[in-house]
Coordinates of C-alpha atoms and ligand atoms in Angstrom, one line a residue:
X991 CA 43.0 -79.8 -15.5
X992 CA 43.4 -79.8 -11.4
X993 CA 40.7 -77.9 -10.0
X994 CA 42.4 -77.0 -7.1
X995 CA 46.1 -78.0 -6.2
X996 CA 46.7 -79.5 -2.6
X997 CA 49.1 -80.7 -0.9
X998 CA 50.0 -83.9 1.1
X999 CA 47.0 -83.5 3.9
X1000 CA 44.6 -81.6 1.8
X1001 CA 41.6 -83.7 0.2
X1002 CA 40.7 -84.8 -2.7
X1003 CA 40.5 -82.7 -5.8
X1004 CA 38.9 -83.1 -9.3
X1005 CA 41.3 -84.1 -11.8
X1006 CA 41.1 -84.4 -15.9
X1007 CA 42.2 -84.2 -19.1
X1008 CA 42.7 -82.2 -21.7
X1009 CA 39.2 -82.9 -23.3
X1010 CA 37.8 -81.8 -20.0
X1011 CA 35.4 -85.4 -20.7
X1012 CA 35.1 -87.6 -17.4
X1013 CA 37.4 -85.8 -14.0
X1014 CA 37.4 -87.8 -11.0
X1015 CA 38.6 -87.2 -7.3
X1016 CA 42.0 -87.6 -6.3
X1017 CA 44.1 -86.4 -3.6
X1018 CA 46.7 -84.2 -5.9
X1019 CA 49.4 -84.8 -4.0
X1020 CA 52.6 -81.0 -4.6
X1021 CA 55.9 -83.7 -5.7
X1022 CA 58.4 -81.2 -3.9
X1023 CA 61.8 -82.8 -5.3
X1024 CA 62.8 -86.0 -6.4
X1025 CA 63.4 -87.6 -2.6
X1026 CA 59.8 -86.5 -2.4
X1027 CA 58.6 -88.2 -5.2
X1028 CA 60.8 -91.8 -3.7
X1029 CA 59.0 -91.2 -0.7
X1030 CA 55.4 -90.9 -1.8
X1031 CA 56.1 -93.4 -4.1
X1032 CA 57.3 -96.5 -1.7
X1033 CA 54.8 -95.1 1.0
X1034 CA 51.9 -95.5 -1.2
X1035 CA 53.4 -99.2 -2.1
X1036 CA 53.5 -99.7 1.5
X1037 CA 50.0 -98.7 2.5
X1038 CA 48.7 -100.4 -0.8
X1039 CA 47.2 -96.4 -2.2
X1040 CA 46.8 -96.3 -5.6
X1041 CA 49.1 -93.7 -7.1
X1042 CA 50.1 -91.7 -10.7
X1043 CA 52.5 -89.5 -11.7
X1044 CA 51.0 -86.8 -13.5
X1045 CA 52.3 -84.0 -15.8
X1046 CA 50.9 -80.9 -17.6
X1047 CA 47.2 -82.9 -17.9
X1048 CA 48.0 -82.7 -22.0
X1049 CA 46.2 -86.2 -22.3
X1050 CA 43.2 -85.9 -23.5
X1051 CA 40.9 -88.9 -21.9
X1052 CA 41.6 -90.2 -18.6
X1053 CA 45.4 -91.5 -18.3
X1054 CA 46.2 -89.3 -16.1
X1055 CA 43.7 -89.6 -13.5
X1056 CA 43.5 -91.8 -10.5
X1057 CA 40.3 -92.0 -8.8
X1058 CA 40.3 -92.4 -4.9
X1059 CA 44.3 -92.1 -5.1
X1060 CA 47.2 -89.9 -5.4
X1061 CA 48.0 -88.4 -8.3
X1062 CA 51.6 -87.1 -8.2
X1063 CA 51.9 -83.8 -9.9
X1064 CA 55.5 -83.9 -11.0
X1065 CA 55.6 -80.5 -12.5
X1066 CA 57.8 -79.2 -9.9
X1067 CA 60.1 -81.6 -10.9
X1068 CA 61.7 -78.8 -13.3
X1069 CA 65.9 -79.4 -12.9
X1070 CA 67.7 -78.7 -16.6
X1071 CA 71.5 -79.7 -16.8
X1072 CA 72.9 -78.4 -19.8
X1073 CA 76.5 -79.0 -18.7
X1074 CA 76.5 -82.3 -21.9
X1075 CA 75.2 -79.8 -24.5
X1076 CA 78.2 -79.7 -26.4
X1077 CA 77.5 -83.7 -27.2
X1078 CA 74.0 -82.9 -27.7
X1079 CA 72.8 -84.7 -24.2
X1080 CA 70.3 -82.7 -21.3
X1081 CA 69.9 -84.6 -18.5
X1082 CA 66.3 -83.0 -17.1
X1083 CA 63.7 -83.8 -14.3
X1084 CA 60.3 -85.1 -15.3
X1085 CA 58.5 -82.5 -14.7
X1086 CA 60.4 -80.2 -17.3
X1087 CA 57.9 -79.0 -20.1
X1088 CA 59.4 -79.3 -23.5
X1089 CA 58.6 -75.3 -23.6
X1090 CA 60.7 -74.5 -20.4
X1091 CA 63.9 -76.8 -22.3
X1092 CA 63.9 -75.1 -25.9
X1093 CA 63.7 -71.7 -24.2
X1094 CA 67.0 -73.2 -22.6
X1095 CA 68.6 -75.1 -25.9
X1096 CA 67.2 -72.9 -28.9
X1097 CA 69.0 -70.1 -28.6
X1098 CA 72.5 -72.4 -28.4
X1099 CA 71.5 -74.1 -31.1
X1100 CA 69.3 -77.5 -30.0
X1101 CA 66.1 -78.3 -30.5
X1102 CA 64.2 -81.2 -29.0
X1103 CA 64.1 -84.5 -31.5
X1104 CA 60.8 -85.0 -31.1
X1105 CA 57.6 -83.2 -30.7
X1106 CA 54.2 -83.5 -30.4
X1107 CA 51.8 -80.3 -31.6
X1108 CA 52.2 -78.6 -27.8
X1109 CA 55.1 -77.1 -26.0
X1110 CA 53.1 -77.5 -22.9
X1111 CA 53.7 -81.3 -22.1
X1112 CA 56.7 -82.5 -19.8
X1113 CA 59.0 -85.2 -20.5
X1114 CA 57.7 -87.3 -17.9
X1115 CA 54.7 -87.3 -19.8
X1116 CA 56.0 -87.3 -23.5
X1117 CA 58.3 -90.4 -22.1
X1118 CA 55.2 -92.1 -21.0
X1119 CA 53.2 -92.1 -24.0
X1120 CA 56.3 -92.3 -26.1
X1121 CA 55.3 -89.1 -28.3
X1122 CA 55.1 -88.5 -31.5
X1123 CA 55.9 -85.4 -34.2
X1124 CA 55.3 -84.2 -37.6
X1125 CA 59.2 -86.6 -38.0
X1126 CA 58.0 -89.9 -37.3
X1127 CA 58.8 -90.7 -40.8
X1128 CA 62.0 -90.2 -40.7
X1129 CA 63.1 -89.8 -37.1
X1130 CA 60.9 -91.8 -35.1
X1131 CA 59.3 -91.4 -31.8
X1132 CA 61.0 -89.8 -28.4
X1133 CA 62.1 -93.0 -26.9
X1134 CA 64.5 -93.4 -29.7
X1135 CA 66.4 -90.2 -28.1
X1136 CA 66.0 -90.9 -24.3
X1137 CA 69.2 -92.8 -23.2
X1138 CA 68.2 -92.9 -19.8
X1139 CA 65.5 -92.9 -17.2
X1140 CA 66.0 -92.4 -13.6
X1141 CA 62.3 -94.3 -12.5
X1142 CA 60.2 -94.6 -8.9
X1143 CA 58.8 -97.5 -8.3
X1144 CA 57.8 -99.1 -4.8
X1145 CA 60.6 -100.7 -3.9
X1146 CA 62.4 -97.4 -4.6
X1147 CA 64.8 -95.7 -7.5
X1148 CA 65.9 -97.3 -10.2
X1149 CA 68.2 -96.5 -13.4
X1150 CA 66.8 -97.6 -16.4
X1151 CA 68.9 -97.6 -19.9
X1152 CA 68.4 -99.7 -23.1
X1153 CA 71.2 -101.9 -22.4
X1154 CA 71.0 -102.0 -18.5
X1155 CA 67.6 -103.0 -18.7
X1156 CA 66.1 -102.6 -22.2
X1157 CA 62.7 -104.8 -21.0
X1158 CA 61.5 -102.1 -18.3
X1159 CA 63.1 -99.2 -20.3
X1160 CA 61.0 -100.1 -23.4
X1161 CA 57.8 -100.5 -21.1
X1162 CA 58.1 -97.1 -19.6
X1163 CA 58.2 -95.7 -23.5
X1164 CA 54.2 -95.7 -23.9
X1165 CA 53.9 -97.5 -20.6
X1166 CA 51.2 -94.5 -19.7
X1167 CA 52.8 -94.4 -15.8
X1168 CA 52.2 -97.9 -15.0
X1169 CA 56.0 -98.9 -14.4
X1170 CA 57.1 -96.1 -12.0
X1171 CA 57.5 -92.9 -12.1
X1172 CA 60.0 -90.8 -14.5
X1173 CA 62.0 -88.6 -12.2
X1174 CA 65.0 -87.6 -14.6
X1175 CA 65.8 -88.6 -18.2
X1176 CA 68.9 -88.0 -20.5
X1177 CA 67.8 -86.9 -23.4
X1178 CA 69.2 -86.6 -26.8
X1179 CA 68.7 -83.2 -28.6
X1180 CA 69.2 -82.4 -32.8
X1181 CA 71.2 -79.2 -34.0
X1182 CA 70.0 -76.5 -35.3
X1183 CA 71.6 -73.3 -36.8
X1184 CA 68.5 -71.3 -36.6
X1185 CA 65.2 -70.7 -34.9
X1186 CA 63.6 -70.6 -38.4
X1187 CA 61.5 -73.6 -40.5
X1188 CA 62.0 -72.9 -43.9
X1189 CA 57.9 -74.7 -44.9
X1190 CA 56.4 -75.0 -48.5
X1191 CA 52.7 -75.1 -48.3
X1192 CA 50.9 -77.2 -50.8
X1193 CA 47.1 -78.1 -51.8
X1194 CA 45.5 -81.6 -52.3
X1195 CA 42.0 -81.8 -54.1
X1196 CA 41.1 -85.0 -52.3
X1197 CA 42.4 -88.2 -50.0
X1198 CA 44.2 -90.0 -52.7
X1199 CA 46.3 -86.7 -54.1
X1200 CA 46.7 -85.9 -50.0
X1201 CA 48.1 -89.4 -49.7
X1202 CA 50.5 -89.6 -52.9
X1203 CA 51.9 -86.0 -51.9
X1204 CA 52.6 -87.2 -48.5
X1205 CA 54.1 -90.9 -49.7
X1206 CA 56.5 -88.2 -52.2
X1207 CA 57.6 -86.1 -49.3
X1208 CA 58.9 -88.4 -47.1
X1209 CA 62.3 -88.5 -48.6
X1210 CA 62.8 -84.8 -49.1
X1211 CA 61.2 -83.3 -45.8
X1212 CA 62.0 -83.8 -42.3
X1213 CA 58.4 -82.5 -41.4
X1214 CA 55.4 -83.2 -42.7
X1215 CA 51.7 -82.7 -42.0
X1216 CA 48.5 -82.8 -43.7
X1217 CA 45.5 -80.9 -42.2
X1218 CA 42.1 -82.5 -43.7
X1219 CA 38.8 -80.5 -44.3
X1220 CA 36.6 -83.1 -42.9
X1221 CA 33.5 -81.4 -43.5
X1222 CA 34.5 -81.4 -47.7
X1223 CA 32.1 -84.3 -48.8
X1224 CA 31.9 -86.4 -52.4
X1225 CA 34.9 -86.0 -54.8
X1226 CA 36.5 -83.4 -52.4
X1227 CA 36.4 -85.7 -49.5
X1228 CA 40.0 -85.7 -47.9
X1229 CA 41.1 -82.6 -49.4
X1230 CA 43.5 -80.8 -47.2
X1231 CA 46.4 -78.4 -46.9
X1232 CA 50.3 -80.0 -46.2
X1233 CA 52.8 -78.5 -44.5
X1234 CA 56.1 -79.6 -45.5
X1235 CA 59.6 -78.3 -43.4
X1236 CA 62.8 -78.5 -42.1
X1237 CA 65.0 -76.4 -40.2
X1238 CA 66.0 -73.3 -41.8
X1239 CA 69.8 -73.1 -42.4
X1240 CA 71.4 -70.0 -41.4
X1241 CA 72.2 -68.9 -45.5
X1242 CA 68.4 -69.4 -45.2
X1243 CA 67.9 -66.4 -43.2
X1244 CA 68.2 -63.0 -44.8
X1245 CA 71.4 -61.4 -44.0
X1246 CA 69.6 -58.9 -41.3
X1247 CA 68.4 -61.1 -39.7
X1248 CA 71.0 -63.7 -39.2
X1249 CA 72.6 -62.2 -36.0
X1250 CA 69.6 -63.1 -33.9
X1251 CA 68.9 -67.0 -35.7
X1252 CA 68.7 -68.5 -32.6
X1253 CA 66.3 -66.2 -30.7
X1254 CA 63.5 -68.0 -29.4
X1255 CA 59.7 -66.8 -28.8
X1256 CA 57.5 -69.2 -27.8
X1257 CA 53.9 -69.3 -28.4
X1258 CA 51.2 -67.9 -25.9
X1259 CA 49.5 -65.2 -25.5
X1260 CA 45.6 -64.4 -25.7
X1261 CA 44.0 -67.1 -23.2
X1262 CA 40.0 -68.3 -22.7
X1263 CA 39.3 -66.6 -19.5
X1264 CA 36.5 -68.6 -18.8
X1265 CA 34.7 -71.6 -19.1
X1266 CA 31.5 -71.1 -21.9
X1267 CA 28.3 -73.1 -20.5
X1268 CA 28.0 -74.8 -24.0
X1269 CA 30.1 -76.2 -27.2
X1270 CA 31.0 -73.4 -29.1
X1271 CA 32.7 -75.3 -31.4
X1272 CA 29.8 -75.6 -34.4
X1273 CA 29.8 -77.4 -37.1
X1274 CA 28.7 -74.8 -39.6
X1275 CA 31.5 -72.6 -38.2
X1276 CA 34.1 -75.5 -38.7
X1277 CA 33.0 -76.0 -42.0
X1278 CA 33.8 -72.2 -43.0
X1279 CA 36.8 -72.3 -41.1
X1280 CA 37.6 -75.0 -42.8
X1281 CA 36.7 -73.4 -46.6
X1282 CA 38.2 -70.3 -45.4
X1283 CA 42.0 -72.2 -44.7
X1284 CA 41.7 -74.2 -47.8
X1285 CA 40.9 -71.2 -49.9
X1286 CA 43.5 -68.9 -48.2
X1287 CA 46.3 -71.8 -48.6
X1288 CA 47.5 -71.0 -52.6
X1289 CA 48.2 -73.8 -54.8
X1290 CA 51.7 -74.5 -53.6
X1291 CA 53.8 -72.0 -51.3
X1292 CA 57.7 -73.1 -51.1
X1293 CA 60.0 -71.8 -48.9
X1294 CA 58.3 -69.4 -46.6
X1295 CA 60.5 -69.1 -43.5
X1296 CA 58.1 -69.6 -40.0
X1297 CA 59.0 -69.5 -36.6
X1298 CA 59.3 -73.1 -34.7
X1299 CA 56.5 -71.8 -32.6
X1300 CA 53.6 -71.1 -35.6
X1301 CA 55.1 -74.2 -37.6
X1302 CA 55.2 -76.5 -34.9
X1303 CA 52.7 -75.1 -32.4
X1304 CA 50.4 -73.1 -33.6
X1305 CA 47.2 -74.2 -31.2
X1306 CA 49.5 -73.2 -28.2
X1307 CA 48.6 -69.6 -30.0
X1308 CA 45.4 -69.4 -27.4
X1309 CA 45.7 -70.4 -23.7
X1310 CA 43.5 -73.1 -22.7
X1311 CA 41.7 -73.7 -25.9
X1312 CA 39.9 -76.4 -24.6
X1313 CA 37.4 -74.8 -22.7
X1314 CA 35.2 -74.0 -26.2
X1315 CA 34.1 -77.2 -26.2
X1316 CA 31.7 -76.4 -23.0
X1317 CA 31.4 -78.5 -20.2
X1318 CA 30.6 -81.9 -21.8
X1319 CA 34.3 -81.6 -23.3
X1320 CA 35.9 -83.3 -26.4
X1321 CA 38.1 -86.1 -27.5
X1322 CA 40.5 -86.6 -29.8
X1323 CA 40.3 -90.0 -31.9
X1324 CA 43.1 -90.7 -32.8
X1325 CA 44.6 -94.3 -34.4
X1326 CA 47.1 -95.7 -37.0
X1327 CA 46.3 -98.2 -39.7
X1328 CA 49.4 -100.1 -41.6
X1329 CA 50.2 -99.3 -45.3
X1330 CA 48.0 -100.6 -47.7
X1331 CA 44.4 -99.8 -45.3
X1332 CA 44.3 -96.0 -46.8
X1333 CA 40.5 -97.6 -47.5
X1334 CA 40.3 -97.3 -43.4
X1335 CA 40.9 -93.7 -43.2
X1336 CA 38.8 -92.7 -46.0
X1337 CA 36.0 -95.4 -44.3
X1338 CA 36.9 -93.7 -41.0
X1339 CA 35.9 -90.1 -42.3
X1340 CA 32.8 -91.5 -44.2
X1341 CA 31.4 -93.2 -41.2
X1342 CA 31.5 -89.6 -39.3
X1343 CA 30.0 -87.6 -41.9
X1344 CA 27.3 -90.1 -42.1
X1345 CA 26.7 -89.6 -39.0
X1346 CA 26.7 -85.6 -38.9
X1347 CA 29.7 -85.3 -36.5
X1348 CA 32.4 -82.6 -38.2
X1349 CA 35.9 -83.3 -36.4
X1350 CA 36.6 -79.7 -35.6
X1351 CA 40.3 -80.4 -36.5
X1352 CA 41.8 -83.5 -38.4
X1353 CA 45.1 -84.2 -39.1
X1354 CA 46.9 -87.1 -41.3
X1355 CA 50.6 -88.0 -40.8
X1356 CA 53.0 -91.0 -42.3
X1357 CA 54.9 -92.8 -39.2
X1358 CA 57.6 -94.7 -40.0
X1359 CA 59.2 -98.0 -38.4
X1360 CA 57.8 -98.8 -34.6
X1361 CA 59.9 -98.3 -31.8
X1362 CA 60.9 -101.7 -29.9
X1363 CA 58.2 -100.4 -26.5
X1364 CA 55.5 -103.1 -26.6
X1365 CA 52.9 -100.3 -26.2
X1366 CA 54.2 -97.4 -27.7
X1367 CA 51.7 -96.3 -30.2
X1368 CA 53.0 -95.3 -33.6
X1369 CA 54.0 -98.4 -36.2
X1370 CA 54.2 -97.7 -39.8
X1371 CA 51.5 -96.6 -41.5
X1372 CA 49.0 -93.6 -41.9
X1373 CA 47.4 -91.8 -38.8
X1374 CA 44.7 -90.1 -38.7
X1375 CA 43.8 -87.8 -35.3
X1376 CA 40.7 -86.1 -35.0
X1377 CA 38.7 -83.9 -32.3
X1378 CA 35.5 -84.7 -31.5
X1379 CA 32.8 -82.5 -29.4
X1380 CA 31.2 -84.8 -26.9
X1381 CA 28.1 -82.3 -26.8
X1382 CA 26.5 -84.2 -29.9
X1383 CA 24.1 -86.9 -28.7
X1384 CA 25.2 -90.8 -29.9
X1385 CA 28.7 -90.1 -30.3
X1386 CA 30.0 -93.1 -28.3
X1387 CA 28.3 -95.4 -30.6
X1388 CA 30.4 -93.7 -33.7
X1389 CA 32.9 -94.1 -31.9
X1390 CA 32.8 -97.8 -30.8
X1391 CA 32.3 -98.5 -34.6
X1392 CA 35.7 -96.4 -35.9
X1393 CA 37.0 -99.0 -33.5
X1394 CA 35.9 -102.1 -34.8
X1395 CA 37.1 -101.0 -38.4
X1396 CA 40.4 -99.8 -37.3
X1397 CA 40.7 -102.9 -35.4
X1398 CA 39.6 -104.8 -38.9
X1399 CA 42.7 -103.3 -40.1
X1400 CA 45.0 -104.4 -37.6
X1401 CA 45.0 -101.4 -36.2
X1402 CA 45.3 -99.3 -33.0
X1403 CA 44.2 -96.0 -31.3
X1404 CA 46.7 -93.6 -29.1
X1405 CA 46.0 -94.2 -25.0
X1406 CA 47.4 -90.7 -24.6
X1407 CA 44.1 -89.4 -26.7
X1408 CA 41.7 -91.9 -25.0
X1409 CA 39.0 -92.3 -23.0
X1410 CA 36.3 -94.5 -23.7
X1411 CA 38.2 -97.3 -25.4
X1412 CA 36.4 -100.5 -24.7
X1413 CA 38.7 -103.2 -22.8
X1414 CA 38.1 -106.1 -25.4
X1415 CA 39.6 -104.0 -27.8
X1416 CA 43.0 -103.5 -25.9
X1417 CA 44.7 -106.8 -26.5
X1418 CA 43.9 -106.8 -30.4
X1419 CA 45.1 -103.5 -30.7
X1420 CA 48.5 -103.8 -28.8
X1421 CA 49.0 -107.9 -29.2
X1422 CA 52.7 -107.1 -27.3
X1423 CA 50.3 -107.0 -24.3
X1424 CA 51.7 -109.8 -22.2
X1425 CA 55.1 -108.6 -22.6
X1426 CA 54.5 -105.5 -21.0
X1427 CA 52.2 -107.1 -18.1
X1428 CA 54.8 -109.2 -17.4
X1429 CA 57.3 -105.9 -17.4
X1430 CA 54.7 -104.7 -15.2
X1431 CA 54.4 -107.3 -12.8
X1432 CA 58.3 -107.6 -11.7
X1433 CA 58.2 -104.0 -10.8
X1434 CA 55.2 -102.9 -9.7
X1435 CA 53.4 -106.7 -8.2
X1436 CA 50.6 -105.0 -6.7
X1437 CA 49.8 -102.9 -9.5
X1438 CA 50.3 -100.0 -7.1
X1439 CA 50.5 -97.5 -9.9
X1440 CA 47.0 -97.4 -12.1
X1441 CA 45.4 -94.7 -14.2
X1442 CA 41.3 -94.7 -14.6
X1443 CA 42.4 -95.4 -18.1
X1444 CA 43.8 -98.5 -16.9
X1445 CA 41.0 -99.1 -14.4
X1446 CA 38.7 -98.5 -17.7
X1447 CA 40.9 -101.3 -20.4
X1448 CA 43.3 -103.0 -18.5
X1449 CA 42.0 -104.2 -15.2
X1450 CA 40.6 -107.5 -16.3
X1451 CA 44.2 -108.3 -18.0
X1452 CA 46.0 -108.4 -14.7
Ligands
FAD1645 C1 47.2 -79.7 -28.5 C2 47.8 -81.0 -28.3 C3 48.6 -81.6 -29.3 C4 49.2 -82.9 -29.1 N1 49.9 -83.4 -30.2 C5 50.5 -84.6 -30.0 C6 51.3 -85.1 -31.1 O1 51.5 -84.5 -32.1 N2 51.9 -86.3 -30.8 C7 51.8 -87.0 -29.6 O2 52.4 -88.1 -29.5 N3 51.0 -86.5 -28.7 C8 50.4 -85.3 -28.8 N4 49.6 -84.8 -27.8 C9 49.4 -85.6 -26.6 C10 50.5 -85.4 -25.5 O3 51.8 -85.2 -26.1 C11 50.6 -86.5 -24.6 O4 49.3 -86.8 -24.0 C12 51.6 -86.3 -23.4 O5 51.7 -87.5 -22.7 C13 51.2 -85.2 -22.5 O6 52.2 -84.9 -21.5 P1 51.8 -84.3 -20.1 O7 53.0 -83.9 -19.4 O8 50.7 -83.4 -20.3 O9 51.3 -85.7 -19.4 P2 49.9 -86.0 -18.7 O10 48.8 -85.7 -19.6 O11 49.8 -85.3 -17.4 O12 50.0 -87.5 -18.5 C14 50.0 -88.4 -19.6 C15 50.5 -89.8 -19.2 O13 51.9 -89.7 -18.8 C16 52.1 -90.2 -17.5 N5 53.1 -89.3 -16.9 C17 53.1 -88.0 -16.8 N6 54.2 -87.6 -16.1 C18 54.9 -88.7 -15.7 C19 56.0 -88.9 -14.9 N7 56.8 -88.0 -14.4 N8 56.4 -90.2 -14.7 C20 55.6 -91.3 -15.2 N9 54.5 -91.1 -15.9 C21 54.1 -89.8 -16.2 C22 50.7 -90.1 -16.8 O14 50.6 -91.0 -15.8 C23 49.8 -90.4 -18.0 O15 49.6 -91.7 -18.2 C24 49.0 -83.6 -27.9 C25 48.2 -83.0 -26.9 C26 47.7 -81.7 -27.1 C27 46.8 -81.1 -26.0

């Protein structure tokens, strides 16, 4: 969230994230085109200004702030070029939001290979955290699709590909900003012959049934999800509903409707017109909520054709969302433990309800093998991503402790969900560190490009 947007002379504005936690002042800083975004960027290197490019504010902590600097919205950055489509290749600017590209490449037959639960994130921004979907299984994460990135650094613009360059390409893929900024990717898209998910719908009493159903689904479904009733306690702990898809095939469709298989409607609609002056996310309400969607989901539901919007993004349903949480905000916690820690996760949810904080939402994927970017988040194993009000009192102390155990188990929490990670922690939970520093180093000496996120875990590792 920008409170204000300004342009090159204006001053500072406050700038945050998603969970609305910690803003800070920044001058916000209109990128006009991409010779705009070259000359703000060396000029910043010049006069030593601390600079970020910034997209559609979708992290949730504070990544994509810059305190005291200039943060670079890119969103104007918003050039498609379908002319490759045939090959299944858009070359797009930054700042394109993966909602403005499918309304471009659904309805002739693309969709994008990777996405996270919003529309309303740009590729600048789903390159930098190297993104995830409800695929990672099977498909990966987005870097595995981006063949090229056209990058701003301060000595000026530089193409970066896997085989020019396959060092700084890989640190830009969960790099957070810190190597440049993304001006243009080439990005490779996956065929589809309808607009359609064809979804079964299936019940799990508890973690361990959630977990074996999900372990059995990898192999037959492109898609799959698990939404956990955190609030369930005892021998229901972990129960949950999983959503299990893949593109509808056009014989899917019913014959009516099989002339219009690629229209596209994207979510939207009803917004939060204003900001409440406390939480209204309660936890007696999420625990209903949360009866209510585990009693509504029957035992198993198969092949129930949904739109990609409800199956892929159904919280884009209501417009700015994140303003229920009142103004001390939320966080998502989000991490990944290997295969054979499912202890951790079950731990992880114990640990919360001991201490009387319901995650409002919590959701449980499989990732598959890591992609080759030293800090790109997912590895193989189980996630878990969970969100938080901040308005409960002694939260951060929960917190810190989910850390230490996750940590325990080798494993790691997502930078694009963070804000209040402690630095210690950063080295053991991304030990390809001093690969990417040194990535880090050759283009950017100075460190000219920083996030408070980075200010917050990674300034005493320069
Ligand atoms: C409802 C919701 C669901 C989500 N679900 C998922 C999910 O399933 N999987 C997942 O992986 N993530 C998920 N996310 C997180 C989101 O995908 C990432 O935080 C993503 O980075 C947000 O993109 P953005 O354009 O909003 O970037 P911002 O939040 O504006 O910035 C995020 C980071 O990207 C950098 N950045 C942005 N633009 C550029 C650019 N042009 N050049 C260089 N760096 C840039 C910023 O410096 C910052 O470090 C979700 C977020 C929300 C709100």
């Amino acid at each position: 969230m920008i409170d204000s947007v300004t342009d090159d002379r204006v001053a500072a504005s406050l700038v945050s994230g998603w969970g609305r936690a910690s803003p800070s002042a920044a001058r916000v800083v209109t990128v006009r085109s991409r010779r705009h975004l070259e000359e703000l960027v060396v000029g910043a290197g010049r006069s030593a200004t601390p600079v970020l490019a910034r997209g559609l504010g979708r992290s949730y902590g504070d990544a994509a702030q810059c305190a005291g600097g200039m943060v670079l919205d890119c969103t104007p950055l918003g050039a498609i070029a379908i002319e490759d489509l045939d090959e299944g290749i858009v070359r797009v600017e930054g700042g394109v939001s993966l909602d403005a590209l499918l309304r471009e490449v659904v309805p002739r037959g693309w969709f994008v290979p990777v996405t996270p639960g919003t529309a309303h994130v740009t590729v600048g921004g789903a390159i930098a955290a190297d993104v995830h979907g409800k695929n990672h299984h099977r498909d990966g994460a987005f870097g595995s699709y981006v063949q090229r990135i056209e990058l701003v650094t301060p000595s000026g613009g530089v193409e970066v590909a896997p085989a020019s360059d396959p060092e700084l390409f890989w640190a830009t893929l969960g790099g957070m900003g810190l190597t440049g900024a993304i001006a243009e990717a080439d990005v490779r898209l996956h065929r589809i012959e309808t607009s359609r998910m064809l979804v079964d719908t299936v019940r799990a009493r508890d973690l361990d049934e959630c977990m074996e159903k999900l372990s059995d689904s990898d192999a037959s479904y492109r898609y799959s999800v698990a939404w956990v009733d955190c609030a369930a306690r005892g021998s229901r702990l972990g129960r949950s509903v999983l959503s299990l898809g893949d593109h509808a095939a056009l014989s899917d469709l019913p014959a009516a409707d099989r002339a219009k298989a690629l229209d596209y409607r994207p979510s939207g609609g009803i917004g939060v017109p204003f900001a409440p002056p406390v939480n209204l996310v309660q936890p007696m309400a999420i625990a209903a909520a949360n009866e209510l969607w585990y009693r509504k989901a029957r035992l198993h539901r198969a092949g129930e054709l949904q739109s990609l919007a409800s199956f892929f993004y159904p919280l884009d349903a209501v417009r700015d969302w994140n303003r229920l949480y009142g103004p001390r905000g939320f966080t998502q916690y989000q991490f990944v433990v290997p295969f054979g820690a499912e202890e951790t996760v079950r731990t992880v949810i114990e640990l919360l309800q001991a201490a009387r904080l319901t995650p409002s939402l919590a959701v449980l994927k499989r990732f598959g093998k890591a992609d080759p970017g030293p800090m790109s988040f997912p590895s193989a194993g189980w996630t878990l991503a969970l969100d938080i009000a901040l308005s409960a009192r002694d939260v951060a102390p929960v917190l810190d402790r989910l850390d230490d155990v996750v940590a325990d188990a080798q494993g790691r929490v997502y930078l694009a969900k963070d804000g209040r990670l402690r630095p210690e922690l950063l080295r053991e939970m991304y030990p390809r560190l001093e690969e990417w520093l040194a990535v880090r180093a050759r283009v950017d000496p100075t460190g000219v490009f920083v996030s408070d996120q980075w200010r917050r875990v990674g300034a005493s590792e320069r």
